[in-house]
C-alpha positions as a LaTeX table, in Angstrom:
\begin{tabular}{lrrr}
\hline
Residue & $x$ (\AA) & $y$ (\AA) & $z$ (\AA) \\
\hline
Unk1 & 0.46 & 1.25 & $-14.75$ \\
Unk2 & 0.77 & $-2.36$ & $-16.92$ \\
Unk3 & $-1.86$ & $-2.22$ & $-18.52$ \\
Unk4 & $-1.38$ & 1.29 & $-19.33$ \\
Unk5 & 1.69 & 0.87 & $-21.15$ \\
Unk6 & 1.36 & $-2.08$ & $-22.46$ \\
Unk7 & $-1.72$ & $-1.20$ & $-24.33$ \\
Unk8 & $-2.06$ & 1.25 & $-27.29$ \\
Unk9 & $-5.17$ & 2.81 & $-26.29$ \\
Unk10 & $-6.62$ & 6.40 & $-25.54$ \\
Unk11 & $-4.42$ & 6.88 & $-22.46$ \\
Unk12 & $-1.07$ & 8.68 & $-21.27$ \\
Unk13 & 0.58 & 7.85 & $-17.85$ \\
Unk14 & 1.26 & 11.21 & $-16.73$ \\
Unk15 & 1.90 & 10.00 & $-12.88$ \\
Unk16 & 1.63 & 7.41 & $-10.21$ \\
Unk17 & 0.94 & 8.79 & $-6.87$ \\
Unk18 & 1.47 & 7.17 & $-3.58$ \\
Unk19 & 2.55 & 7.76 & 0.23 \\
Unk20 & 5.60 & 5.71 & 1.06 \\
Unk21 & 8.65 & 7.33 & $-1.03$ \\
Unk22 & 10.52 & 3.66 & $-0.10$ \\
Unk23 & 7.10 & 1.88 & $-1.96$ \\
Unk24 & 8.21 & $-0.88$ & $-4.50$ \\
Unk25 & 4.97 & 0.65 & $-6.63$ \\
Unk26 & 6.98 & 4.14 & $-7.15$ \\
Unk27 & 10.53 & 2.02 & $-7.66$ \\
Unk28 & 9.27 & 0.51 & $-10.13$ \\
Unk29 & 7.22 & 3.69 & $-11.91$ \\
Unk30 & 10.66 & 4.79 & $-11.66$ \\
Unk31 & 12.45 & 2.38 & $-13.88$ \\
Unk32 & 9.85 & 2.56 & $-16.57$ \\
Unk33 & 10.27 & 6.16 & $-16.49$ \\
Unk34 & 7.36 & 7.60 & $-14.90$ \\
Unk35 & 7.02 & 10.36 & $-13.21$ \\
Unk36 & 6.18 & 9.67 & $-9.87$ \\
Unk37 & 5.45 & 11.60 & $-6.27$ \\
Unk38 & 4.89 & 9.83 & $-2.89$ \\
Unk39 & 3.21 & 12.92 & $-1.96$ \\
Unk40 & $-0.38$ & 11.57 & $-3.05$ \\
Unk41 & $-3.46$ & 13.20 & $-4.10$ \\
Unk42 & $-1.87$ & 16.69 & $-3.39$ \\
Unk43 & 0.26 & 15.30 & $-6.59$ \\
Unk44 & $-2.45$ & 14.76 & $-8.87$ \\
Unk45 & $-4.61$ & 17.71 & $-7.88$ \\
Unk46 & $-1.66$ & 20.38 & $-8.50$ \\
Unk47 & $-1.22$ & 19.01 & $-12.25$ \\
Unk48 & $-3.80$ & 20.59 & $-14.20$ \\
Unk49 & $-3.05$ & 18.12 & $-17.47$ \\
Unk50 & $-4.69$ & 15.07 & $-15.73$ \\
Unk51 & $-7.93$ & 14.63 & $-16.61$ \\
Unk52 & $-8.47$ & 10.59 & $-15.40$ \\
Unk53 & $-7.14$ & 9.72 & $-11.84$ \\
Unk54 & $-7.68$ & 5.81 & $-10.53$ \\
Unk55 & $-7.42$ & 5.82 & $-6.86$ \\
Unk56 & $-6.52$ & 2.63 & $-5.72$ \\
Unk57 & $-6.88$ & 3.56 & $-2.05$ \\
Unk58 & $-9.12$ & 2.45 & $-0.15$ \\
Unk59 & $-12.91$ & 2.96 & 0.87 \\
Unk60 & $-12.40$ & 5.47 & 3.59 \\
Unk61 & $-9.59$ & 7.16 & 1.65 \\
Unk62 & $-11.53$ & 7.68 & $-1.50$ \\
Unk63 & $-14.22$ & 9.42 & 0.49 \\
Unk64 & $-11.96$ & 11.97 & 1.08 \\
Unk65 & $-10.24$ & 11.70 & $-1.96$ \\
Unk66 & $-13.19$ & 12.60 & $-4.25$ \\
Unk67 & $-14.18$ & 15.84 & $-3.44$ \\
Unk68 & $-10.86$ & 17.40 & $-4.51$ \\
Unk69 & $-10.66$ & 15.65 & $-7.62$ \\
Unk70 & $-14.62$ & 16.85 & $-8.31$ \\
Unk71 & $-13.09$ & 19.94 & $-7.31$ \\
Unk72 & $-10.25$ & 20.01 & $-10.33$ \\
Unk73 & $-12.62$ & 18.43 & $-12.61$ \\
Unk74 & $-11.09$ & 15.10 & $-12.66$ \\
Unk75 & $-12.65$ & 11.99 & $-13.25$ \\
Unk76 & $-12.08$ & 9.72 & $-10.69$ \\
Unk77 & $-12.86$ & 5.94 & $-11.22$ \\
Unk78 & $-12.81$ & 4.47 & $-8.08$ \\
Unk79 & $-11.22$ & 1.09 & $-7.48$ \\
Unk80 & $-12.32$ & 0.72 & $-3.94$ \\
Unk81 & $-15.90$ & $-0.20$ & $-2.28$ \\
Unk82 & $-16.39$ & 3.56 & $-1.68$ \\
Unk83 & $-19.79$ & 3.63 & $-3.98$ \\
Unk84 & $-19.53$ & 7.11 & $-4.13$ \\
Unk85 & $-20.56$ & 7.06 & $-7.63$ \\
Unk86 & $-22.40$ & 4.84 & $-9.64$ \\
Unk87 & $-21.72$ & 1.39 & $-10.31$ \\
Unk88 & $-19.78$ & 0.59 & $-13.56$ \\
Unk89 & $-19.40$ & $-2.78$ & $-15.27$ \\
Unk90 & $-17.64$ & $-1.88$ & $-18.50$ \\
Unk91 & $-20.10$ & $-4.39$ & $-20.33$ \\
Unk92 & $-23.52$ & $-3.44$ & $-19.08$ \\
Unk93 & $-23.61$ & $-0.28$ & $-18.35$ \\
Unk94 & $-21.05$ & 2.24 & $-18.61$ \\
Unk95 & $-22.67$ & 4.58 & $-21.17$ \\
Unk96 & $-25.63$ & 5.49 & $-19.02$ \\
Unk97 & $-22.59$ & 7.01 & $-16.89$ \\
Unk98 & $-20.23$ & 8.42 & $-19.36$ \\
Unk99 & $-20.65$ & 12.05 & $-18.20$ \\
Unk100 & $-20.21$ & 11.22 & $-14.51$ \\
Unk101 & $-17.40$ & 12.30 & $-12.93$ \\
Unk102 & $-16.55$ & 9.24 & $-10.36$ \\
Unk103 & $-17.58$ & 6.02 & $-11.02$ \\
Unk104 & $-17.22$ & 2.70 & $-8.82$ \\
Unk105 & $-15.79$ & $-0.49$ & $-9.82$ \\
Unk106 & $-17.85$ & $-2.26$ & $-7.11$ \\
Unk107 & $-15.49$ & $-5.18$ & $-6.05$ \\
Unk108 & $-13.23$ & $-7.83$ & $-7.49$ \\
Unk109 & $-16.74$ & $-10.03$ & $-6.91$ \\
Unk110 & $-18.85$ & $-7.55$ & $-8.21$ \\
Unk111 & $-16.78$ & $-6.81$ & $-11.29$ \\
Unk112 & $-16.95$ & $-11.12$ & $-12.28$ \\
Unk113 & $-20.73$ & $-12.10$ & $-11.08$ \\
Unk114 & $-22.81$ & $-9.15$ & $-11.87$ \\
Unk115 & $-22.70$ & $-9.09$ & $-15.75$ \\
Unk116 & $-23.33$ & $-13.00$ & $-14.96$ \\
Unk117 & $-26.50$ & $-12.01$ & $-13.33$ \\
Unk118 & $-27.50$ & $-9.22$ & $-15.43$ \\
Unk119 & $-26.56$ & $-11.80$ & $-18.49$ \\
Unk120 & $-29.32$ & $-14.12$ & $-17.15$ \\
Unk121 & $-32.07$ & $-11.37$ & $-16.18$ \\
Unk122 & $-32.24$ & $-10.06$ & $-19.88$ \\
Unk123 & $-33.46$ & $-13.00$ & $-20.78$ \\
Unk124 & $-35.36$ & $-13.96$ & $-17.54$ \\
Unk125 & $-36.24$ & $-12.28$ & $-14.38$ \\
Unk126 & $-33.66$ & $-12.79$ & $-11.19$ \\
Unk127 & $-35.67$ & $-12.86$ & $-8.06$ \\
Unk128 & $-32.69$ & $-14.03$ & $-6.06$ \\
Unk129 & $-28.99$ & $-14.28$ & $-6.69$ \\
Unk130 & $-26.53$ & $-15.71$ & $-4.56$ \\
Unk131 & $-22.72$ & $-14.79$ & $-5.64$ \\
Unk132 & $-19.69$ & $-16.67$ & $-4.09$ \\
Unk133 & $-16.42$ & $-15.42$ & $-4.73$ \\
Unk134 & $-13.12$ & $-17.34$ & $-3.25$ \\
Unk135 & $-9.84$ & $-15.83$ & $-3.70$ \\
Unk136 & $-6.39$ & $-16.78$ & $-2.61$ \\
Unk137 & $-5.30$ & $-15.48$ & 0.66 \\
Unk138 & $-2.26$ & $-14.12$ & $-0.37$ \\
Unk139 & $-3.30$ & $-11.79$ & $-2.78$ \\
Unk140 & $-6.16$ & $-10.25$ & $-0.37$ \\
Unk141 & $-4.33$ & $-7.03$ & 0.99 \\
Unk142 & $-4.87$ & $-5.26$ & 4.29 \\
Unk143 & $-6.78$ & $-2.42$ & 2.34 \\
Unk144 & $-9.26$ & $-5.68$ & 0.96 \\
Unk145 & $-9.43$ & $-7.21$ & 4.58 \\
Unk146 & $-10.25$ & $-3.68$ & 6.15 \\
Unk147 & $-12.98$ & $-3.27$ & 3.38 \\
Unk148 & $-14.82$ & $-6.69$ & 3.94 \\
Unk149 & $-17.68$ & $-5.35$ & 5.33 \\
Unk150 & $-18.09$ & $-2.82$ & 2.39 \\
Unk151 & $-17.26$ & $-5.48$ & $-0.12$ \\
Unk152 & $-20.46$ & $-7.48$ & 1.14 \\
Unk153 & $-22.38$ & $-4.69$ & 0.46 \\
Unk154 & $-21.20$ & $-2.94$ & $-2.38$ \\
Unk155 & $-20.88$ & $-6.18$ & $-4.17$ \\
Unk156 & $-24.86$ & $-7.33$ & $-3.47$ \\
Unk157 & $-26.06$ & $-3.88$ & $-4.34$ \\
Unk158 & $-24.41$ & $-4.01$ & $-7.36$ \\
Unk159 & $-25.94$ & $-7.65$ & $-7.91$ \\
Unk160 & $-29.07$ & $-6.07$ & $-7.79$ \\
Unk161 & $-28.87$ & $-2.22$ & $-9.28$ \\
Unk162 & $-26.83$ & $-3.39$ & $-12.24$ \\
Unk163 & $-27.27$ & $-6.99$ & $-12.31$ \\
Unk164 & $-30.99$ & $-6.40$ & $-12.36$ \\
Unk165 & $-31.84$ & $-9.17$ & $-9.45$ \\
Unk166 & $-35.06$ & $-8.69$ & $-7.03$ \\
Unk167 & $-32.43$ & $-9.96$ & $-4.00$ \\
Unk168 & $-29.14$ & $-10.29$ & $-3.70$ \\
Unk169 & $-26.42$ & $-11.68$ & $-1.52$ \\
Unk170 & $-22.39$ & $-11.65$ & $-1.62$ \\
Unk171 & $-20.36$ & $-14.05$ & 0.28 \\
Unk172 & $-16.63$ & $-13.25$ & 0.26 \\
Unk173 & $-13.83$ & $-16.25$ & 0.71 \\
Unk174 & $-10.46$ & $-16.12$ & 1.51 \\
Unk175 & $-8.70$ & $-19.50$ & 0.60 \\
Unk176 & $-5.21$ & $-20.03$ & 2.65 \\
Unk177 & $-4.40$ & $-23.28$ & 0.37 \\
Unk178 & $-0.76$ & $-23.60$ & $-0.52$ \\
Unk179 & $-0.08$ & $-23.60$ & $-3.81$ \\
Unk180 & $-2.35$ & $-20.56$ & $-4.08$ \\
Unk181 & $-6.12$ & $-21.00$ & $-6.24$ \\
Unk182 & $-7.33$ & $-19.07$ & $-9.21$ \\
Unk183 & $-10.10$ & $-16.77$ & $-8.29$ \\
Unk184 & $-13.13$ & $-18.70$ & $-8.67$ \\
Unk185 & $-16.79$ & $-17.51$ & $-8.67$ \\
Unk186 & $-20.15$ & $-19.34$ & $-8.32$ \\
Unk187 & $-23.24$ & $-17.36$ & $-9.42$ \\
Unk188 & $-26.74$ & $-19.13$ & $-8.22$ \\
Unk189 & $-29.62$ & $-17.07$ & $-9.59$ \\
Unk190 & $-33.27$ & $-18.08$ & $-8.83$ \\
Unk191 & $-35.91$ & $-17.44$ & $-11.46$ \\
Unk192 & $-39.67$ & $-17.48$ & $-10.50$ \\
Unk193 & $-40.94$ & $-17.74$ & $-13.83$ \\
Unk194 & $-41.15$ & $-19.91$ & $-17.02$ \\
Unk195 & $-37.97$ & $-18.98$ & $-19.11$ \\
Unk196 & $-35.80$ & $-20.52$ & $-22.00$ \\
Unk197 & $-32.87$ & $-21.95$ & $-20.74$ \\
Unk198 & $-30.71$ & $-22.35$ & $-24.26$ \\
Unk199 & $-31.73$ & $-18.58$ & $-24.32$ \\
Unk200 & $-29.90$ & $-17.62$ & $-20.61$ \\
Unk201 & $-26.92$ & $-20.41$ & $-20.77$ \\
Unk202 & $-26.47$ & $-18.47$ & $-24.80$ \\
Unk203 & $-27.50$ & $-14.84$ & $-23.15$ \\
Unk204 & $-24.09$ & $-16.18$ & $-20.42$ \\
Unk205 & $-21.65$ & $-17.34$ & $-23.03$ \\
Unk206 & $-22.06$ & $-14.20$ & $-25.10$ \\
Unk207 & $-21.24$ & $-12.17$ & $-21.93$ \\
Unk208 & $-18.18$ & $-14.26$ & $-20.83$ \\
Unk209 & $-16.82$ & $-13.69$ & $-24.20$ \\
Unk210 & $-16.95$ & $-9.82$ & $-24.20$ \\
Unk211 & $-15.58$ & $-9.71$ & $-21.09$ \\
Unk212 & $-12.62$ & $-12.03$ & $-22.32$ \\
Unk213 & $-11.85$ & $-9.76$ & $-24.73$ \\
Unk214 & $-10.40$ & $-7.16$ & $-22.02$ \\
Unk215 & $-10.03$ & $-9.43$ & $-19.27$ \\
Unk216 & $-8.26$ & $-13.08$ & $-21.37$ \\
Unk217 & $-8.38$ & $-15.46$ & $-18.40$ \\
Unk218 & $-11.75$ & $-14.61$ & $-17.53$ \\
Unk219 & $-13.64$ & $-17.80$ & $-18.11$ \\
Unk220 & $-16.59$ & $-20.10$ & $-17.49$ \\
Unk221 & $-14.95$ & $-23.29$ & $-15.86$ \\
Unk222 & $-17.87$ & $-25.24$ & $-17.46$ \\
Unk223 & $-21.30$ & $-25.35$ & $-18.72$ \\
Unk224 & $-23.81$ & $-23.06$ & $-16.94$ \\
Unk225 & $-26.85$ & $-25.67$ & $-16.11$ \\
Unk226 & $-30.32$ & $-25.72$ & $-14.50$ \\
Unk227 & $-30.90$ & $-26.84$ & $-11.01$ \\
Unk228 & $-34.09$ & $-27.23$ & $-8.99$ \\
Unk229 & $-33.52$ & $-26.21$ & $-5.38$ \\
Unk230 & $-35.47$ & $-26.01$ & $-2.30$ \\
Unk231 & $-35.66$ & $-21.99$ & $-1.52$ \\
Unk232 & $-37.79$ & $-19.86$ & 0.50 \\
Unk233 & $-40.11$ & $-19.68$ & $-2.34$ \\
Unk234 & $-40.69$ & $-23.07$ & $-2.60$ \\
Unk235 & $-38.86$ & $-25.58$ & $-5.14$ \\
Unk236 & $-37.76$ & $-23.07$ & $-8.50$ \\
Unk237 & $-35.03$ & $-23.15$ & $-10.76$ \\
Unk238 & $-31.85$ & $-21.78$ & $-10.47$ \\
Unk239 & $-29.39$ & $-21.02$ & $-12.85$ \\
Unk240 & $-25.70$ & $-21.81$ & $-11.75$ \\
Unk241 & $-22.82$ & $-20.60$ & $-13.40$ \\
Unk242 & $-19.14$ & $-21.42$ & $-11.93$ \\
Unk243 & $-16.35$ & $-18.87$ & $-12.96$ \\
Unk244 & $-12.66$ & $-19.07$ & $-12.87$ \\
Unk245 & $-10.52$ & $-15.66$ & $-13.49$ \\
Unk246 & $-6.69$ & $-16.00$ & $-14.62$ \\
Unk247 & $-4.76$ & $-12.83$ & $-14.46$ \\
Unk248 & $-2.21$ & $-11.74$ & $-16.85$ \\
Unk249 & 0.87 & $-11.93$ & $-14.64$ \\
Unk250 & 1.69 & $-8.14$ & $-15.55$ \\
Unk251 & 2.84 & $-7.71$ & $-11.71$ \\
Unk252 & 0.35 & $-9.85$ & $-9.75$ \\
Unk253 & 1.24 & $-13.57$ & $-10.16$ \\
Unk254 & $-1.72$ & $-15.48$ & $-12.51$ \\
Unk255 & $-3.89$ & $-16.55$ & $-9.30$ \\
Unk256 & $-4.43$ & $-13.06$ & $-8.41$ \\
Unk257 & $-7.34$ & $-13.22$ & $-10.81$ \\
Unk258 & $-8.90$ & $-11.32$ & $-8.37$ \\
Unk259 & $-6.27$ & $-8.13$ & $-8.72$ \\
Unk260 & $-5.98$ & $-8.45$ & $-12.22$ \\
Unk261 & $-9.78$ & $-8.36$ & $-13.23$ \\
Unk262 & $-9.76$ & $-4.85$ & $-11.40$ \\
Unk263 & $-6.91$ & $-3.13$ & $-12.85$ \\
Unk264 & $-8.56$ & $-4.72$ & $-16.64$ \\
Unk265 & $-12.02$ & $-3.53$ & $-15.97$ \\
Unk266 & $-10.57$ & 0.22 & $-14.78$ \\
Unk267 & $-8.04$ & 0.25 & $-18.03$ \\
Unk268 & $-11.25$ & $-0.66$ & $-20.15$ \\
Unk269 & $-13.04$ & 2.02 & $-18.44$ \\
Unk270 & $-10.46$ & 4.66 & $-18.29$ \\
Unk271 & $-9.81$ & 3.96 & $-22.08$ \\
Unk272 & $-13.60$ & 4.49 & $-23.15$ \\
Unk273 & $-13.51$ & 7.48 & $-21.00$ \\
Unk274 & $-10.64$ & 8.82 & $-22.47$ \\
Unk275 & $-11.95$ & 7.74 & $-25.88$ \\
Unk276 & $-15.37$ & 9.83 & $-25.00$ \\
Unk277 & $-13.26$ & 13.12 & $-23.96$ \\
Unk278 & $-11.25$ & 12.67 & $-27.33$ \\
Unk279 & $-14.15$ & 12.28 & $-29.63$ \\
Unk280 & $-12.88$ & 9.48 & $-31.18$ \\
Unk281 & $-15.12$ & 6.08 & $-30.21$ \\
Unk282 & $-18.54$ & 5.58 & $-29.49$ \\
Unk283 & $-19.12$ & 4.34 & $-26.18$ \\
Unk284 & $-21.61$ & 1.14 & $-26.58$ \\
Unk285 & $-23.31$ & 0.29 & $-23.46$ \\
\hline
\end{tabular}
């Protein structure tokens, strides 16, 4: 809803939908002078005039969500680790999709390390990546915690469908440390073959700064750098890249990094979308 109407892009709020008529969400909706039902999808499926519907949800819910909203023709980009559609990183890869009609945004993770991986397998081959992501506590939600399993999986499949690596693995970490962290990421990828590295640590950087230009506290907390490590494939370089994301403090304080790089990556998503319907941008990956 922020980012929405604080943006002058492609988009109209038409509604926020939810199931709790006492929710602080809807209050608030409410003040900003929104329409707003806390009769859920039935909501958004008996207006005709939306045509984009984020469901915010969660991974069971969406399953039963999508259907309907194939049904009325909506598009439905999918915030949860339902993976009902295919995955969508608005930098990579999102005009292969543009004519689907539900896409997934993978996971807070997968949203932060794959374009990292995928940055350093155009340049050289990923036979394994590792990604780490460590979040506050506080800002992981029941919906999150019930999803943990999904998030593992969605997040490593994404690693390696989008991110291009042989292998993947995602390892998920909830930090209870008072004052609460910035999400942070670490990104190990292992290469088997000779490569350049200015070319990958360059290939990285220009990534990190296209994705800062929807997502501004998305940033590499230093150099990425070369390591050789002992793997199962012998001794072979690795590339490792350490990530910090800041959010905007729209409605989730700044350490929910986490939060805020999903509801940026859907608004980026939603807005080339709309953009596509409209006519009026080309859509460049």
């Amino acid at each position: 809803m922020y980012k929405i109407l604080k943006n002058e892009g492609n988009m109209e709020l038409a509604l926020v939908a939810g199931i709790d008529p006492n929710s602080e969400g809807l209050a608030r909706a409410q003040t900003k002078g929104i329409r707003t039902s806390h009769h859920g999808l039935d909501a958004i499926l008996e207006d005709s005039e939306i045509k984009i519907v984020f469901d915010a949800t969660s991974a069971k819910a969406h399953k039963l969500n999508a259907p309907s909203l194939r049904e009325q023709g909506k598009l439905a980009i999918d915030m949860t680790p339902a993976a009902i559609g295919p995955y969508v990183v608005p930098t990579v890869n999102l005009k292969e999709h543009i004519e689907s009609m539900n896409v997934n945004l993978i996971s807070c993770g997968g949203q932060a390390t794959t374009p990292l991986v995928y940055a350093v397998n155009r340049v050289a081959r990923v036979h394994y990546a590792e990604v780490i992501t460590t979040a506050a506590s506080v800002s992981i939600g029941p919906g999150t915690r019930q999803n943990v399993d999904e998030f593992v999986q969605t997040t490593a499949n994404a690693v390696q469908q989008v991110g291009g690596a042989k292998l993947a693995r995602a390892i998920p970490v909830f930090n209870p440390a008072e004052p609460p962290i910035n999400m942070t990421n670490s990104v190990y990828a292992v290469i088997k073959e000779e490569f350049d590295d200015e070319a990958v640590i360059a290939s990285i950087q220009s990534i990190v700064a296209e994705i800062s230009s929807y997502i501004p506290g998305y940033r590499l907390k230093g150099i990425p750098f070369i390591d050789y490590r002992e793997t199962p494939w012998g001794r072979l370089p690795t590339v490792v890249i350490m990530n910090e994301v800041v959010g905007d403090g729209d409605f989730f304080p700044t350490y929910a990094g986490n939060l805020d790089i999903m509801t940026a990556s859907a608004y980026k998503v939603g807005d080339l979308y709309a953009a596509h319907f409209l006519g009026t941008k080309e859509v460049s990956r």
